[in-house]
Short mmCIF file of C-alpha atoms in Angstrom, two decimals:
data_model
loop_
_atom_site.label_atom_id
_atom_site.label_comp_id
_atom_site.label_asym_id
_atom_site.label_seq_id
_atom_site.Cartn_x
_atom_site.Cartn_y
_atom_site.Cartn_z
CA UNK A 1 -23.94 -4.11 21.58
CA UNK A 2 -26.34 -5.79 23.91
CA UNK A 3 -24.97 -7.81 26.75
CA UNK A 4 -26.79 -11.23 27.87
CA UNK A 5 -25.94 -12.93 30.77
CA UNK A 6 -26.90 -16.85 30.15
CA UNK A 7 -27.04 -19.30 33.31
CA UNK A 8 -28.54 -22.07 33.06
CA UNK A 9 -29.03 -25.04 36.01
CA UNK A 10 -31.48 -27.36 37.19
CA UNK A 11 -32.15 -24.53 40.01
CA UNK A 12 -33.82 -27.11 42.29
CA UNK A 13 -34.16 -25.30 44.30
CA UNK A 14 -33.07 -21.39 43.66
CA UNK A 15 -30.75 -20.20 46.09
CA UNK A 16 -28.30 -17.52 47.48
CA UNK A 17 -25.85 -18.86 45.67
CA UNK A 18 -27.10 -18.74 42.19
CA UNK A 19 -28.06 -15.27 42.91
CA UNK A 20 -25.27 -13.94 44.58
CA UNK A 21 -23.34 -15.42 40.98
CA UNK A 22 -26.38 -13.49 38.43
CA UNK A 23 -25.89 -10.10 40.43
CA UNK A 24 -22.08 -10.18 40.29
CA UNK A 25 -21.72 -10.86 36.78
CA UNK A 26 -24.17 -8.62 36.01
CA UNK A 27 -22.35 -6.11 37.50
CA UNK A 28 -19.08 -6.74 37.02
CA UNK A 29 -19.37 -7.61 33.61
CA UNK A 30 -21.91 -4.73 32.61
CA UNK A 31 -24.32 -6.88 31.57
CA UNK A 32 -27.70 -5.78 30.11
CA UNK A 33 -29.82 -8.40 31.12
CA UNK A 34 -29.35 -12.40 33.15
CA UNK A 35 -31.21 -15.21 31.69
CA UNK A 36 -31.57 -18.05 33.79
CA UNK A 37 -32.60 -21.26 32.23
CA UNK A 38 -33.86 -24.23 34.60
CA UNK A 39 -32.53 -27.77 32.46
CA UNK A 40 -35.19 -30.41 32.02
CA UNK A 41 -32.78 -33.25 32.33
CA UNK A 42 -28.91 -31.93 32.74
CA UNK A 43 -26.32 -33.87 30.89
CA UNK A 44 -24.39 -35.22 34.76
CA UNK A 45 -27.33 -35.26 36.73
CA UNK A 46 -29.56 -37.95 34.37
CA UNK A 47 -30.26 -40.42 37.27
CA UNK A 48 -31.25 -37.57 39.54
CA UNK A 49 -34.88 -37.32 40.73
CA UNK A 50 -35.76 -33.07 40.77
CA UNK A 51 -38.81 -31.64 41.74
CA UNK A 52 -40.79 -30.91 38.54
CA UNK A 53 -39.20 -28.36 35.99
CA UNK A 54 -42.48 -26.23 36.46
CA UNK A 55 -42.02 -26.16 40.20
CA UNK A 56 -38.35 -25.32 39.91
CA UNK A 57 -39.45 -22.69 36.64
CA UNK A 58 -42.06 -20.62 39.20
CA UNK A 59 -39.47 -20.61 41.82
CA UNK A 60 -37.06 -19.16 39.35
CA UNK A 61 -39.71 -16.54 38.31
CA UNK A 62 -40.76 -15.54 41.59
CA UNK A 63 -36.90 -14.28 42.23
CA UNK A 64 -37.00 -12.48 38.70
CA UNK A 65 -39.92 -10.98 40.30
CA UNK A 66 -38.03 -9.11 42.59
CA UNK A 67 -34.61 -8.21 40.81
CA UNK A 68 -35.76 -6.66 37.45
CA UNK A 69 -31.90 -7.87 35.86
CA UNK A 70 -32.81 -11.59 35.66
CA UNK A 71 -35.70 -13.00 33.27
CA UNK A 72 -36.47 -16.88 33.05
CA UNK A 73 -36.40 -18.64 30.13
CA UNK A 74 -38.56 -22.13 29.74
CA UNK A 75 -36.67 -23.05 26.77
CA UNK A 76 -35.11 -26.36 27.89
CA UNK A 77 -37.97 -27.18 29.81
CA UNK A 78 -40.42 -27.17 26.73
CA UNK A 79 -37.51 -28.99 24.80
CA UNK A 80 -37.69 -32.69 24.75
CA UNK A 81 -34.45 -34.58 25.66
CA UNK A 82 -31.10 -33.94 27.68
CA UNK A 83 -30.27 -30.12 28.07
CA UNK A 84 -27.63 -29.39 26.10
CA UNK A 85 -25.70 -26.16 26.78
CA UNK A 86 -24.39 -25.78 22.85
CA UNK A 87 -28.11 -25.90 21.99
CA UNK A 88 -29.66 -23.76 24.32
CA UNK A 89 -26.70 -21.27 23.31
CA UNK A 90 -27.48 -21.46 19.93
CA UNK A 91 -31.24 -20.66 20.44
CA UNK A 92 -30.43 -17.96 22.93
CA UNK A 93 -28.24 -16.68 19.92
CA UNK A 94 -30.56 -17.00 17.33
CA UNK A 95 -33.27 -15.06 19.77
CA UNK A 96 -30.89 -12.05 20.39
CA UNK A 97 -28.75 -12.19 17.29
CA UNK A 98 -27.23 -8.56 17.72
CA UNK A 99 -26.45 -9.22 21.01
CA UNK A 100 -22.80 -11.08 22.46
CA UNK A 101 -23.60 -14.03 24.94
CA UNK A 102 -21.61 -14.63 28.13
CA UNK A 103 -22.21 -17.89 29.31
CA UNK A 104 -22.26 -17.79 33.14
CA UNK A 105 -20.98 -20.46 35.30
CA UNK A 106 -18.90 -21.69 38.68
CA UNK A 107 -15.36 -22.00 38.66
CA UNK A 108 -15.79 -26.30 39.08
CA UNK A 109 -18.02 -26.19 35.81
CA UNK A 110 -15.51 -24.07 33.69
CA UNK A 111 -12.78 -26.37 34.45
CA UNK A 112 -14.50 -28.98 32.77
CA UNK A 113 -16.01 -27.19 29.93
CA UNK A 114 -13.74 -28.67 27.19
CA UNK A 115 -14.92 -31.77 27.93
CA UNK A 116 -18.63 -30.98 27.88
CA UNK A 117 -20.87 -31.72 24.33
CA UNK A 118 -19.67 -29.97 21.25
CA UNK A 119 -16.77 -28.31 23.24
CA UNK A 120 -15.71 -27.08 20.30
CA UNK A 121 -18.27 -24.30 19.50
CA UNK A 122 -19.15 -23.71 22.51
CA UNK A 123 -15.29 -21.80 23.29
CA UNK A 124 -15.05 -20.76 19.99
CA UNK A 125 -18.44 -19.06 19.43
CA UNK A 126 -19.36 -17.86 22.97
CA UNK A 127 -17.56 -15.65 26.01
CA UNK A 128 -17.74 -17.41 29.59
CA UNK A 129 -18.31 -15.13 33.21
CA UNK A 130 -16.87 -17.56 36.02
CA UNK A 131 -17.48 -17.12 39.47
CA UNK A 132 -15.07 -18.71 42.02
CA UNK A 133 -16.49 -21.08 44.44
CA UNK A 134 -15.15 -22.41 47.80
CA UNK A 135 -12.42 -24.97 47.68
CA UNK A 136 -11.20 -23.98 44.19
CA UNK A 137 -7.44 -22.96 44.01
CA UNK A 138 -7.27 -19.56 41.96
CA UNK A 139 -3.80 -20.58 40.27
CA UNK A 140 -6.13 -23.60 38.72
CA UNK A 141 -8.55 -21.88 37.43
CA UNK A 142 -6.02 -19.14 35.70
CA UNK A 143 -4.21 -21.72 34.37
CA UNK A 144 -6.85 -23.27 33.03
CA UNK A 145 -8.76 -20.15 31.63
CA UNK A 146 -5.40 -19.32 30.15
CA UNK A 147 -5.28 -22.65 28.53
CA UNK A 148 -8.89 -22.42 26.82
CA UNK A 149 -7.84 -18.99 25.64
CA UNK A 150 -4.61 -20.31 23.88
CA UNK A 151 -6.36 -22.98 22.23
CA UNK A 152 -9.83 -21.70 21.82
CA UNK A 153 -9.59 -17.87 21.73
CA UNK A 154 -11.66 -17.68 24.22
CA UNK A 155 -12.94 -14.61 25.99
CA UNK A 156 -13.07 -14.98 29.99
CA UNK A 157 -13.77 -12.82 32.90
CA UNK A 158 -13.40 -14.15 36.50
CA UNK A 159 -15.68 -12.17 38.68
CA UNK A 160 -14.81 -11.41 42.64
CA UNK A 161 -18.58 -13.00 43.31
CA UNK A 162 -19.30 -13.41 47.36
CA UNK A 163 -18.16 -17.36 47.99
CA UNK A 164 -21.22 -18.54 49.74
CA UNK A 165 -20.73 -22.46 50.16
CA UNK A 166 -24.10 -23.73 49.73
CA UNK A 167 -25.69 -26.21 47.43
CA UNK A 168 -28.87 -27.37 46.59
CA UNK A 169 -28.21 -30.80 47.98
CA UNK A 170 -27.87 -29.47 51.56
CA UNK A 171 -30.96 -27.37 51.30
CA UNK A 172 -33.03 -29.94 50.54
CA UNK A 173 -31.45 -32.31 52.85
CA UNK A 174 -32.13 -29.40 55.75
CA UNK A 175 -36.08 -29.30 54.36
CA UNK A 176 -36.42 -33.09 54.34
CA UNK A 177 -35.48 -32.63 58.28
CA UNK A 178 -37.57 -30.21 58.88
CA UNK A 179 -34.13 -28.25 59.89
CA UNK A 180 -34.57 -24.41 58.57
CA UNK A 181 -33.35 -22.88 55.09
CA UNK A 182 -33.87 -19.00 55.62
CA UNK A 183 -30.53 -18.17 55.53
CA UNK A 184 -30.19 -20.03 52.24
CA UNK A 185 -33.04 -19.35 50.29
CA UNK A 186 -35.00 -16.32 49.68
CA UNK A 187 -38.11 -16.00 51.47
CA UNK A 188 -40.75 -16.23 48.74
CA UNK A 189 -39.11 -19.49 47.54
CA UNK A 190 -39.05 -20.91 50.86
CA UNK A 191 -42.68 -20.02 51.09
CA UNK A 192 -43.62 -21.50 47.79
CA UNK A 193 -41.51 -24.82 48.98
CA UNK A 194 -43.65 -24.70 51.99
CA UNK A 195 -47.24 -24.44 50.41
CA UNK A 196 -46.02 -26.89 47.84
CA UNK A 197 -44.59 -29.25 50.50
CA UNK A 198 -41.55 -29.45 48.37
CA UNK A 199 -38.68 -31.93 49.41
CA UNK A 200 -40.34 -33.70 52.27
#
């Protein structure tokens, strides 16, 4: 059976992070394929100004462009409406229906899945990839994914992804000062950033 990878994110921008998170799971997981799907409007980030979902969407395909294991899906951008992750599963589903979705996320988003929309079927129908993220205690996170399995049957694999503290928040805070990203970002989304004077 096919293995998808699904992480979605309002990406904005793309960074180190993000992809240091696809290639583990990929790998770890034996994945067939990583799907990362930029959010037109995400559920906790409503009052947030992004750059525009086709800006963050090219940046997104220029890294599938070089790392032939993630594609980019504009689902949720060409969806009106908050970006529900129980609805973009459900497509994703009903696009690869012999394959099994893992539904990839940080360790800080999996501790609050339960309380995300339509909790329900989203543990009992999918299986979850978490990567561990700076500042999150490991006996947490066991705890918790033990606690999801109890009550949801829930399949979960923690991957040993490389804990690289960086968020988009910082990067764009470092761009808006003119302070450089290049350690952050990869280079052909800093250049597209750049040209499209991004962030300023």
């Amino acid at each position: 059976m096919k293995k998808i990878g699904i992480m979605g994110g309002t990406f904005d921008p793309v960074h180190l992070g993000h992809i240091t998170l696809a290639e583990a799971a990929y790998t770890e997981a034996g994945l067939d394929e990583v799907i990362m799907i930029p959010a037109r409007i995400q559920p906790f980030k409503q009052d947030r100004k992004t750059a525009s979902g086709e800006d963050r969407f090219r940046m997104l395909a220029l890294l599938a462009g070089m790392d032939d294991k993630i594609t980019v899906s504009r689902y949720e951008l060409d969806n009106d409406g908050v970006s529900y992750t129980y609805l973009t599963l459900r497509e994703m589903q009903r696009r690869n229906q012999e394959a099994k979705l893992f539904f990839i996320c940080g360790a800080d988003s999996f501790l609050k899945i339960d309380t995300w929309m339509n909790a329900d079927e989203l543990l009992h129908d999918y299986s979850y990839i978490i990567g561990s993220r700076p500042g999150y205690l490991d006996t947490e996170l066991a705890d918790h994914m033990k606690m999801i399995h109890s009550r949801y049957g829930t399949e979960s694999i923690l991957i040993n992804n490389e804990k690289l503290d960086i968020s988009s928040t910082e990067i764009r805070r470092r761009l808006a000062g003119g302070m450089p990203v290049n350690e952050l970002i990869p280079p052909p989304v800093e250049r597209y950033i750049r040209e499209h004077e991004l962030y300023r």
